[in-house]
Coordinates of N, CA and C and ligand atoms in Angstrom, one line a residue:
M1 N 56.3 166.3 105.3 CA 55.7 165.1 105.9 C 54.9 164.3 105.0
I2 N 53.9 165.0 104.4 CA 52.9 164.4 103.4 C 53.7 163.9 102.2
K3 N 54.7 164.7 101.8 CA 55.5 164.3 100.6 C 56.3 163.0 100.9
L4 N 56.9 163.0 102.1 CA 57.7 161.9 102.4 C 56.8 160.6 102.5
A5 N 55.6 160.8 103.0 CA 54.8 159.6 103.2 C 54.4 159.1 101.7
S6 N 54.0 160.0 100.8 CA 53.6 159.6 99.5 C 54.7 159.0 98.7
S7 N 56.0 159.5 99.0 CA 57.0 159.0 98.1 C 57.3 157.5 98.7
A8 N 57.1 157.4 100.0 CA 57.4 156.1 100.6 C 56.3 155.1 100.1
I9 N 55.1 155.5 100.0 CA 54.1 154.6 99.4 C 54.4 154.3 97.9
A10 N 54.8 155.3 97.2 CA 55.2 155.1 95.8 C 56.4 154.1 95.7
A11 N 57.3 154.1 96.5 CA 58.5 153.2 96.5 C 58.0 151.8 96.9
F12 N 57.1 151.7 97.9 CA 56.5 150.4 98.2 C 55.8 149.8 97.0
L13 N 55.0 150.6 96.4 CA 54.2 150.0 95.3 C 55.1 149.5 94.1
L14 N 56.2 150.3 93.9 CA 57.1 150.0 92.9 C 57.8 148.7 93.2
M15 N 58.3 148.6 94.5 CA 58.9 147.4 94.9 C 57.9 146.2 94.7
G16 N 56.6 146.4 95.1 CA 55.6 145.4 94.9 C 55.5 144.9 93.5
T17 N 55.6 145.7 92.5 CA 55.5 145.3 91.2 C 56.7 144.7 90.6
T18 N 57.9 144.9 91.2 CA 59.2 144.3 90.7 C 59.6 143.0 91.4
V19 N 58.7 142.6 92.4 CA 59.0 141.4 93.2 C 59.0 140.2 92.2
S20 N 60.0 139.4 92.3 CA 60.0 138.1 91.5 C 60.0 136.9 92.5
A21 N 59.0 136.1 92.4 CA 58.8 135.1 93.3 C 59.4 133.8 92.8
H22 N 59.8 132.9 93.5 CA 60.6 131.7 93.0 C 60.0 130.4 93.7
G23 N 59.9 130.2 94.9 CA 59.3 129.1 95.5 C 59.5 128.8 96.9
N24 N 58.6 128.2 97.6 CA 58.7 127.8 99.1 C 57.7 126.7 99.4
I25 N 57.9 126.2 100.6 CA 56.9 125.2 101.1 C 55.7 125.9 101.8
T26 N 54.5 125.4 101.5 CA 53.4 126.0 102.1 C 52.7 125.1 103.1
S27 N 53.1 123.8 103.1 CA 52.5 122.8 104.1 C 53.5 121.6 104.1
P28 N 53.8 121.1 105.3 CA 53.4 121.6 106.6 C 53.9 123.0 106.8
P29 N 53.5 123.8 107.9 CA 54.0 125.1 108.2 C 55.6 125.1 108.3
A30 N 56.2 125.9 107.5 CA 57.7 126.1 107.5 C 58.0 127.4 108.3
R31 N 59.3 127.4 108.7 CA 59.8 128.5 109.5 C 59.7 129.9 108.7
L32 N 59.2 130.9 109.4 CA 59.1 132.2 108.9 C 60.0 133.1 109.6
P33 N 60.4 134.2 109.0 CA 61.3 135.2 109.6 C 60.6 135.8 110.8
G34 N 61.4 136.4 111.8 CA 60.9 137.1 112.9 C 62.0 137.9 113.6
P35 N 61.7 138.3 114.9 CA 62.7 139.2 115.6 C 64.0 138.5 115.8
A36 N 64.0 137.1 116.1 CA 65.3 136.4 116.4 C 66.1 136.5 115.1
M37 N 65.4 136.2 113.9 CA 66.2 136.2 112.7 C 66.7 137.6 112.4
A38 N 65.9 138.7 112.8 CA 66.4 140.1 112.7 C 67.6 140.3 113.4
Q39 N 67.6 139.8 114.7 CA 68.8 139.9 115.5 C 70.0 139.3 115.0
A40 N 69.8 138.1 114.4 CA 70.9 137.4 113.8 C 71.4 137.8 112.4
C41 N 70.4 138.2 111.5 CA 70.6 138.4 110.1 C 70.5 139.8 109.8
G42 N 70.0 140.7 110.6 CA 69.6 142.1 110.3 C 68.2 142.2 109.8
Q43 N 67.6 143.3 110.1 CA 66.2 143.6 109.8 C 66.0 143.7 108.2
Q44 N 67.0 144.0 107.5 CA 66.9 144.1 106.1 C 66.6 142.8 105.5
A45 N 67.3 141.8 105.9 CA 67.1 140.4 105.4 C 65.7 140.0 105.8
V46 N 65.2 140.2 107.0 CA 63.8 139.9 107.4 C 62.8 140.6 106.5
N47 N 63.1 141.9 106.2 CA 62.1 142.6 105.4 C 62.0 142.1 104.0
K48 N 63.1 141.6 103.4 CA 63.1 141.0 102.1 C 62.4 139.8 102.1
V49 N 62.4 138.9 103.1 CA 61.7 137.7 103.1 C 60.2 138.0 103.4
L50 N 59.9 139.0 104.2 CA 58.5 139.4 104.4 C 57.9 139.9 103.1
Q51 N 58.6 140.5 102.3 CA 58.2 141.2 101.1 C 58.0 140.0 100.0
D52 N 58.9 139.0 100.0 CA 58.7 137.9 99.1 C 59.2 136.6 99.8
G53 N 58.2 135.9 100.3 CA 58.6 134.6 101.0 C 59.2 133.5 100.2
T54 N 59.4 133.8 98.8 CA 59.9 132.7 98.0 C 61.2 133.1 97.5
I55 N 61.9 134.0 98.0 CA 63.2 134.5 97.4 C 64.3 133.5 97.8
P56 N 65.3 133.4 96.9 CA 66.4 132.5 97.2 C 67.4 133.2 98.2
L57 N 68.1 132.3 98.9 CA 69.0 132.8 100.0 C 70.1 133.8 99.4
E58 N 70.4 133.6 98.1 CA 71.4 134.5 97.6 C 71.1 135.9 97.6
N59 N 69.7 136.2 97.6 CA 69.2 137.5 97.6 C 69.4 138.2 99.0
L60 N 69.8 137.4 100.0 CA 69.9 137.9 101.4 C 71.4 138.0 101.7
L61 N 72.3 137.6 100.9 CA 73.7 137.6 101.2 C 74.1 139.1 101.3
P62 N 75.2 139.4 102.0 CA 76.2 138.5 102.6 C 75.6 137.9 103.9
A63 N 76.0 136.7 104.3 CA 75.6 136.2 105.6 C 76.6 136.8 106.6
S64 N 76.6 136.4 107.8 CA 77.5 136.8 108.9 C 77.7 135.7 109.8
E65 N 78.6 135.9 110.8 CA 78.9 134.8 111.7 C 77.6 134.4 112.5
S66 N 76.8 135.4 112.8 CA 75.6 135.1 113.6 C 74.4 134.6 112.8
C67 N 74.6 134.6 111.5 CA 73.4 134.3 110.5 C 73.8 133.3 109.4
N68 N 73.4 132.1 109.6 CA 73.6 131.0 108.6 C 72.5 130.9 107.6
L69 N 72.6 131.7 106.5 CA 71.5 131.7 105.5 C 71.4 130.3 104.8
F70 N 72.4 129.5 104.9 CA 72.5 128.3 104.2 C 71.7 127.2 105.0
L71 N 71.3 127.5 106.1 CA 70.4 126.6 107.0 C 69.1 127.3 107.0
C72 N 68.0 126.8 106.4 CA 66.7 127.3 106.6 C 66.5 128.7 106.1
R73 N 67.4 129.2 105.2 CA 67.5 130.6 104.7 C 67.4 131.5 105.8
G74 N 68.2 131.1 106.9 CA 68.4 132.0 108.1 C 67.2 132.0 109.2
A75 N 66.1 131.3 108.8 CA 64.9 131.4 109.8 C 65.3 130.5 111.0
L76 N 64.8 130.9 112.1 CA 65.1 130.3 113.4 C 63.9 129.7 114.1
F77 N 64.1 128.7 114.9 CA 63.0 128.1 115.7 C 62.5 129.1 116.7
A78 N 63.4 130.0 117.3 CA 62.8 131.0 118.2 C 61.7 131.8 117.7
D79 N 61.6 132.0 116.4 CA 60.5 132.8 115.9 C 59.3 131.9 115.5
N80 N 59.4 130.6 115.7 CA 58.5 129.6 115.2 C 57.9 128.5 116.1
P81 N 58.0 128.8 117.5 CA 57.7 127.7 118.4 C 56.3 127.1 118.2
T82 N 55.3 127.9 117.8 CA 54.0 127.4 117.6 C 53.8 126.6 116.4
Q83 N 54.7 126.6 115.6 CA 54.6 125.8 114.3 C 55.2 124.3 114.4
L84 N 55.7 124.1 115.6 CA 56.5 122.8 115.8 C 55.5 121.6 115.5
Q85 N 55.9 120.7 114.6 CA 55.2 119.5 114.3 C 55.5 118.3 115.1
Q86 N 54.6 117.4 115.4 CA 54.9 116.2 116.0 C 54.7 115.0 115.1
F87 N 55.8 114.3 114.8 CA 55.8 113.3 113.8 C 56.2 111.9 114.6
S88 N 55.7 110.8 114.0 CA 56.2 109.5 114.6 C 57.1 108.8 113.5
L89 N 57.9 108.0 114.0 CA 58.7 107.2 113.1 C 57.8 106.4 112.2
G90 N 58.2 106.3 110.9 CA 57.5 105.5 109.9 C 56.4 106.4 109.3
Q91 N 56.1 107.6 109.9 CA 55.0 108.4 109.4 C 55.3 108.9 108.0
T92 N 54.3 109.0 107.2 CA 54.3 109.7 105.8 C 53.8 111.1 106.0
I93 N 54.6 112.0 105.4 CA 54.2 113.4 105.7 C 54.0 114.1 104.3
N94 N 52.8 114.7 104.1 CA 52.5 115.2 102.8 C 53.1 116.7 102.8
F95 N 53.7 117.1 101.6 CA 54.1 118.4 101.5 C 53.4 119.1 100.4
T96 N 53.2 120.5 100.5 CA 52.8 121.2 99.3 C 53.8 122.4 99.1
A97 N 54.1 122.7 97.8 CA 55.1 123.7 97.6 C 54.4 124.6 96.5
I98 N 54.9 125.9 96.5 CA 54.6 126.7 95.4 C 55.8 127.1 94.7
L99 N 55.7 127.1 93.3 CA 56.9 127.4 92.4 C 56.5 128.5 91.4
P100 N 56.4 129.7 91.8 CA 55.9 130.8 90.9 C 56.9 131.0 89.8
I101 N 58.1 130.8 90.1 CA 59.1 130.9 89.0 C 60.0 129.7 89.1
P102 N 59.8 128.7 88.2 CA 60.6 127.5 88.2 C 62.0 127.7 87.7
H103 N 63.0 127.0 88.1 CA 64.3 127.0 87.7 C 64.9 125.6 87.7
E104 N 65.2 125.0 86.6 CA 65.6 123.5 86.6 C 66.8 123.3 87.5
G105 N 66.8 122.2 88.3 CA 67.9 121.8 89.1 C 67.6 120.8 90.1
P106 N 68.6 120.3 90.9 CA 68.3 119.2 91.9 C 67.4 119.8 93.1
A107 N 66.8 118.9 93.7 CA 66.1 119.2 94.9 C 66.0 118.0 95.8
N108 N 65.8 118.3 97.1 CA 65.7 117.1 98.0 C 65.0 117.6 99.3
V109 N 64.5 116.6 100.0 CA 64.0 116.8 101.4 C 64.8 115.9 102.3
S110 N 65.4 116.6 103.3 CA 66.2 115.8 104.2 C 66.0 116.2 105.6
I111 N 66.3 115.3 106.5 CA 66.3 115.7 108.0 C 67.7 116.3 108.3
V112 N 67.6 117.5 108.9 CA 68.8 118.3 109.2 C 68.8 118.5 110.7
N113 N 69.9 118.2 111.3 CA 70.2 118.5 112.7 C 70.7 119.9 112.7
T114 N 69.9 120.9 113.3 CA 70.2 122.3 113.2 C 71.4 122.7 114.1
A115 N 71.6 121.9 115.1 CA 72.7 122.3 116.0 C 74.1 122.1 115.2
T116 N 74.2 121.1 114.3 CA 75.3 120.8 113.7 C 75.3 121.2 112.2
N117 N 74.0 121.6 111.7 CA 73.8 121.8 110.4 C 74.3 120.6 109.5
S118 N 73.9 119.4 110.0 CA 74.3 118.2 109.2 C 73.1 117.4 108.9
M119 N 73.1 116.7 107.8 CA 72.0 115.8 107.5 C 72.0 114.5 108.4
I120 N 70.8 114.1 108.8 CA 70.7 112.9 109.5 C 70.3 111.9 108.5
G121 N 71.2 110.9 108.2 CA 70.9 109.9 107.2 C 70.9 110.5 105.9
L122 N 70.4 109.7 104.9 CA 70.2 110.1 103.5 C 69.0 111.0 103.4
P123 N 69.0 111.7 102.3 CA 67.7 112.6 102.0 C 66.6 111.5 101.9
L124 N 65.4 112.0 102.3 CA 64.2 111.2 102.3 C 63.6 111.2 100.9
L125 N 63.8 112.3 100.1 CA 63.3 112.4 98.7 C 64.3 113.2 98.0
V126 N 64.6 112.7 96.7 CA 65.6 113.4 95.8 C 64.9 113.6 94.5
F127 N 65.1 114.8 93.9 CA 64.8 115.0 92.5 C 66.0 115.3 91.8
D128 N 66.4 114.6 90.8 CA 67.5 115.0 90.0 C 67.3 116.2 89.3
S129 N 66.1 116.3 88.8 CA 65.6 117.5 88.0 C 64.3 118.0 88.4
Y130 N 64.3 119.1 89.0 CA 63.1 119.7 89.7 C 62.8 121.1 89.0
A131 N 61.5 121.4 89.0 CA 61.1 122.9 88.6 C 61.7 123.2 87.3
D132 N 61.7 122.2 86.3 CA 62.2 122.5 85.0 C 61.2 123.4 84.1
E133 N 61.7 124.7 84.0 CA 61.0 125.8 83.3 C 60.7 125.4 81.8
N134 N 61.5 124.4 81.3 CA 61.4 124.1 79.9 C 60.2 123.2 79.6
L135 N 59.5 122.6 80.7 CA 58.4 121.7 80.5 C 57.1 122.7 80.4
A136 N 56.2 122.2 79.6 CA 55.0 122.8 79.4 C 54.2 122.9 80.7
V137 N 54.2 121.8 81.4 CA 53.6 121.8 82.7 C 54.6 121.0 83.7
L138 N 54.7 121.5 84.9 CA 55.6 120.8 85.9 C 54.9 119.5 86.4
P139 N 55.7 118.5 86.5 CA 55.1 117.3 87.2 C 54.4 117.5 88.5
A140 N 53.2 116.8 88.7 CA 52.4 117.2 89.9 C 53.3 117.0 91.2
N141 N 54.3 116.1 91.1 CA 55.0 115.8 92.3 C 56.0 117.0 92.7
N142 N 56.1 118.0 91.8 CA 57.0 119.1 92.1 C 56.4 120.0 93.3
T143 N 55.0 120.0 93.2 CA 54.3 120.8 94.2 C 53.5 120.0 95.2
A144 N 53.4 118.8 95.0 CA 52.7 117.9 96.0 C 53.4 116.6 96.2
F145 N 54.1 116.4 97.2 CA 55.0 115.2 97.4 C 54.9 114.7 98.8
S146 N 55.4 113.6 99.1 CA 55.5 113.1 100.5 C 56.8 112.5 100.9
V147 N 57.1 112.4 102.1 CA 58.2 111.8 102.5 C 57.9 110.9 103.7
T148 N 58.6 109.7 103.9 CA 58.3 108.8 104.9 C 59.5 108.7 105.8
L149 N 59.3 109.0 107.2 CA 60.4 108.9 108.1 C 60.8 107.5 108.3
P150 N 62.1 107.3 108.7 CA 62.6 105.9 109.0 C 61.7 105.2 110.0
E151 N 61.7 103.9 109.9 CA 60.8 103.1 111.0 C 61.6 103.0 112.3
V152 N 60.8 102.7 113.3 CA 61.4 102.4 114.6 C 62.7 101.5 114.5
G153 N 63.7 101.9 115.1 CA 65.0 101.1 115.1 C 65.8 101.3 113.9
E154 N 65.4 102.1 112.9 CA 66.2 102.2 111.7 C 67.2 103.3 111.8
S155 N 67.0 104.2 112.6 CA 68.0 105.4 112.8 C 68.2 105.8 114.2
R156 N 69.1 105.3 114.9 CA 69.5 105.6 116.2 C 69.8 107.1 116.3
E157 N 70.5 107.6 115.3 CA 70.8 109.1 115.3 C 69.6 110.0 115.3
L158 N 68.7 109.6 114.5 CA 67.4 110.4 114.4 C 66.7 110.4 115.7
E159 N 66.6 109.1 116.3 CA 65.8 109.0 117.5 C 66.4 109.8 118.7
D160 N 67.8 109.7 118.7 CA 68.6 110.4 119.7 C 68.4 112.0 119.6
A161 N 68.5 112.5 118.4 CA 68.6 113.9 118.2 C 67.2 114.6 118.2
C162 N 66.2 113.8 117.8 CA 64.8 114.5 117.5 C 63.7 114.1 118.4
S163 N 63.9 113.2 119.4 CA 62.8 112.7 120.2 C 62.4 113.7 121.3
G164 N 61.1 113.9 121.4 CA 60.6 114.7 122.6 C 60.7 116.1 122.5
E165 N 59.8 116.8 123.3 CA 59.8 118.2 123.3 C 61.1 118.9 123.7
E166 N 61.9 118.2 124.4 CA 63.3 118.8 124.8 C 64.1 119.0 123.6
N167 N 63.8 118.3 122.5 CA 64.6 118.6 121.4 C 64.0 119.6 120.3
A168 N 62.9 120.3 120.7 CA 62.3 121.2 119.8 C 63.2 122.2 119.3
G169 N 63.3 122.4 117.9 CA 64.2 123.3 117.4 C 65.5 122.6 116.8
N170 N 65.7 121.4 117.3 CA 66.9 120.7 116.9 C 66.9 120.1 115.5
C171 N 65.6 119.7 115.2 CA 65.5 119.0 114.0 C 64.4 119.5 113.0
V172 N 64.8 119.6 111.7 CA 63.9 120.1 110.7 C 63.9 119.1 109.6
L173 N 62.8 119.2 108.8 CA 62.7 118.6 107.5 C 63.0 119.7 106.6
Q174 N 64.2 119.7 105.9 CA 64.5 120.8 105.1 C 64.3 120.5 103.6
W175 N 63.5 121.4 103.0 CA 63.2 121.3 101.5 C 64.4 122.2 100.9
F176 N 65.1 121.6 100.0 CA 66.2 122.3 99.5 C 66.1 122.2 97.9
W177 N 66.3 123.3 97.2 CA 66.3 123.3 95.7 C 67.3 124.3 95.2
F178 N 68.0 123.8 94.3 CA 69.1 124.6 93.6 C 68.8 124.8 92.2
G179 N 68.4 126.0 91.7 CA 68.3 126.3 90.3 C 69.5 126.5 89.6
T180 N 70.0 125.5 88.9 CA 71.4 125.5 88.4 C 71.7 126.7 87.5
Q181 N 70.9 126.9 86.5 CA 71.2 128.2 85.6 C 71.0 129.5 86.3
A182 N 70.1 129.5 87.2 CA 69.8 130.8 87.9 C 70.8 131.0 89.0
G183 N 71.5 129.9 89.4 CA 72.4 130.0 90.6 C 71.7 130.4 91.8
Q184 N 70.4 129.8 92.1 CA 69.6 130.2 93.2 C 69.4 129.1 94.1
T185 N 69.5 129.2 95.4 CA 69.2 128.2 96.4 C 67.9 128.6 97.2
Y186 N 67.1 127.6 97.3 CA 65.8 127.8 98.1 C 65.7 126.7 99.2
E187 N 65.3 127.3 100.3 CA 65.2 126.4 101.5 C 64.0 126.7 102.4
S188 N 63.2 125.7 102.7 CA 62.1 125.9 103.7 C 62.3 124.8 104.7
C189 N 62.1 125.1 106.0 CA 62.3 124.2 107.1 C 61.1 123.9 107.9
V190 N 60.7 122.7 108.1 CA 59.6 122.4 109.0 C 60.2 121.8 110.3
D191 N 60.0 122.5 111.4 CA 60.4 122.0 112.7 C 59.6 120.8 113.1
F192 N 60.3 119.8 113.7 CA 59.5 118.7 114.2 C 60.2 118.1 115.4
V193 N 59.4 117.3 116.2 CA 60.0 116.4 117.2 C 59.2 115.1 117.0
L194 N 59.9 114.0 117.4 CA 59.3 112.7 117.3 C 58.6 112.4 118.6
V195 N 57.4 111.9 118.4 CA 56.6 111.6 119.7 C 56.1 110.2 119.6
Ligands
NAG1 C1 56.0 131.4 101.0 O1 55.8 132.6 100.2 C2 54.6 133.3 100.4 C3 54.5 134.3 99.4 O2 55.6 135.2 99.5 C4 54.5 133.8 101.8 O3 53.3 134.4 102.1 C5 54.8 132.6 102.8 O4 54.9 133.1 104.1 C6 56.1 131.9 102.4 N1 56.2 130.8 103.4 C7 57.4 130.4 103.8 C8 57.5 129.2 104.7 O5 58.5 130.9 103.5
NAG2 C1 48.6 112.5 101.7 O1 48.6 112.5 100.3 C2 47.9 111.2 99.9 C3 48.0 111.2 98.3 O2 47.6 112.4 97.8 C4 46.5 111.1 100.4 O3 45.9 109.9 100.0 C5 46.5 111.2 101.9 O4 45.2 111.2 102.4 C6 47.3 112.4 102.4 N1 47.4 112.3 103.8 C7 47.1 113.3 104.7 C8 47.3 113.1 106.1 O5 46.6 114.4 104.3
NAG3 C1 70.3 118.0 99.5 O1 69.9 119.0 100.5 C2 71.0 119.4 101.3 C3 70.5 120.5 102.3 O2 69.6 120.0 103.0 C4 72.2 119.9 100.4 O3 73.3 120.2 101.2 C5 72.5 118.9 99.4 O4 73.5 119.4 98.5 C6 71.3 118.4 98.6 N1 71.7 117.3 97.7 C7 71.3 117.3 96.4 C8 71.7 116.2 95.6 O5 70.6 118.1 96.0
NAG4 C1 58.1 113.0 89.7 O1 57.3 112.8 88.6 C2 58.0 112.6 87.3 C3 57.0 112.6 86.2 O2 56.0 111.7 86.5 C4 58.9 111.3 87.5 O3 59.6 111.1 86.3 C5 59.8 111.5 88.7 O4 60.5 110.2 88.9 C6 59.1 111.9 90.0 N1 60.1 112.2 90.9 C7 60.1 111.8 92.2 C8 61.1 112.3 93.1 O5 59.1 111.3 92.6
CU5 CU1 64.2 132.5 91.0

């Protein structure tokens, strides 16, 4: 018993030292893993995200029919109802990100309809080159940036899909980043409804 416990602790410590972090969104609050994700994607995938909240979705593969890792890295609204944000049309929303291990590549923030896993309109923010590890210092806008939602009357699709509490869970602001050389995809999703 004692031996088992100490080797488990040793394994945990070892894993702790070999964790390699990459990046995620720290504000507004983004979807975290939980029991619903464990049901859909398996407890192992959840454990990996709990161990390193910045890992790329490739580290959680393979996906399955019940688990779409390519949307919000598999995280579900059912595990995050208290994080729901209320935004208004035309509102500017500030984001903060952490990029402990940068990998150069494209990034964007877009509104995604989670029911269809499709973008609503064009991305609100696009970086052709993000998180370039060859730069001495990353541009400030890689970790602090903002997006502005379409104005009233600009997107019927957005208003139809995302308005009101009855649409909670249907719409996210998804931060998406692909490290080209690393071949790694990062996604954080902020649940919101329009009020
Ligand atoms: C971001 O990563 C940190 C460090 O692993 C973790 O504490 C946090 O929960 C993560 N947040 C999200 C939204 O993934
Ligand atoms: C968003 O960021 C801008 C620029 O840093 C700042 O002036 C503004 O006060 C911020 N808004 C909120 C709501 O924090
Ligand atoms: C923008 O993000 C979406 C996911 O939200 C992704 O499918 C798309 O490839 C990204 N576009 C670019 C240019 O990075
Ligand atoms: C981010 O900042 C860099 C350096 O100032 C600038 O070249 C780039 O256009 C900015 N990107 C976005 C999407 O704002
Ligand atoms: Cu990485």
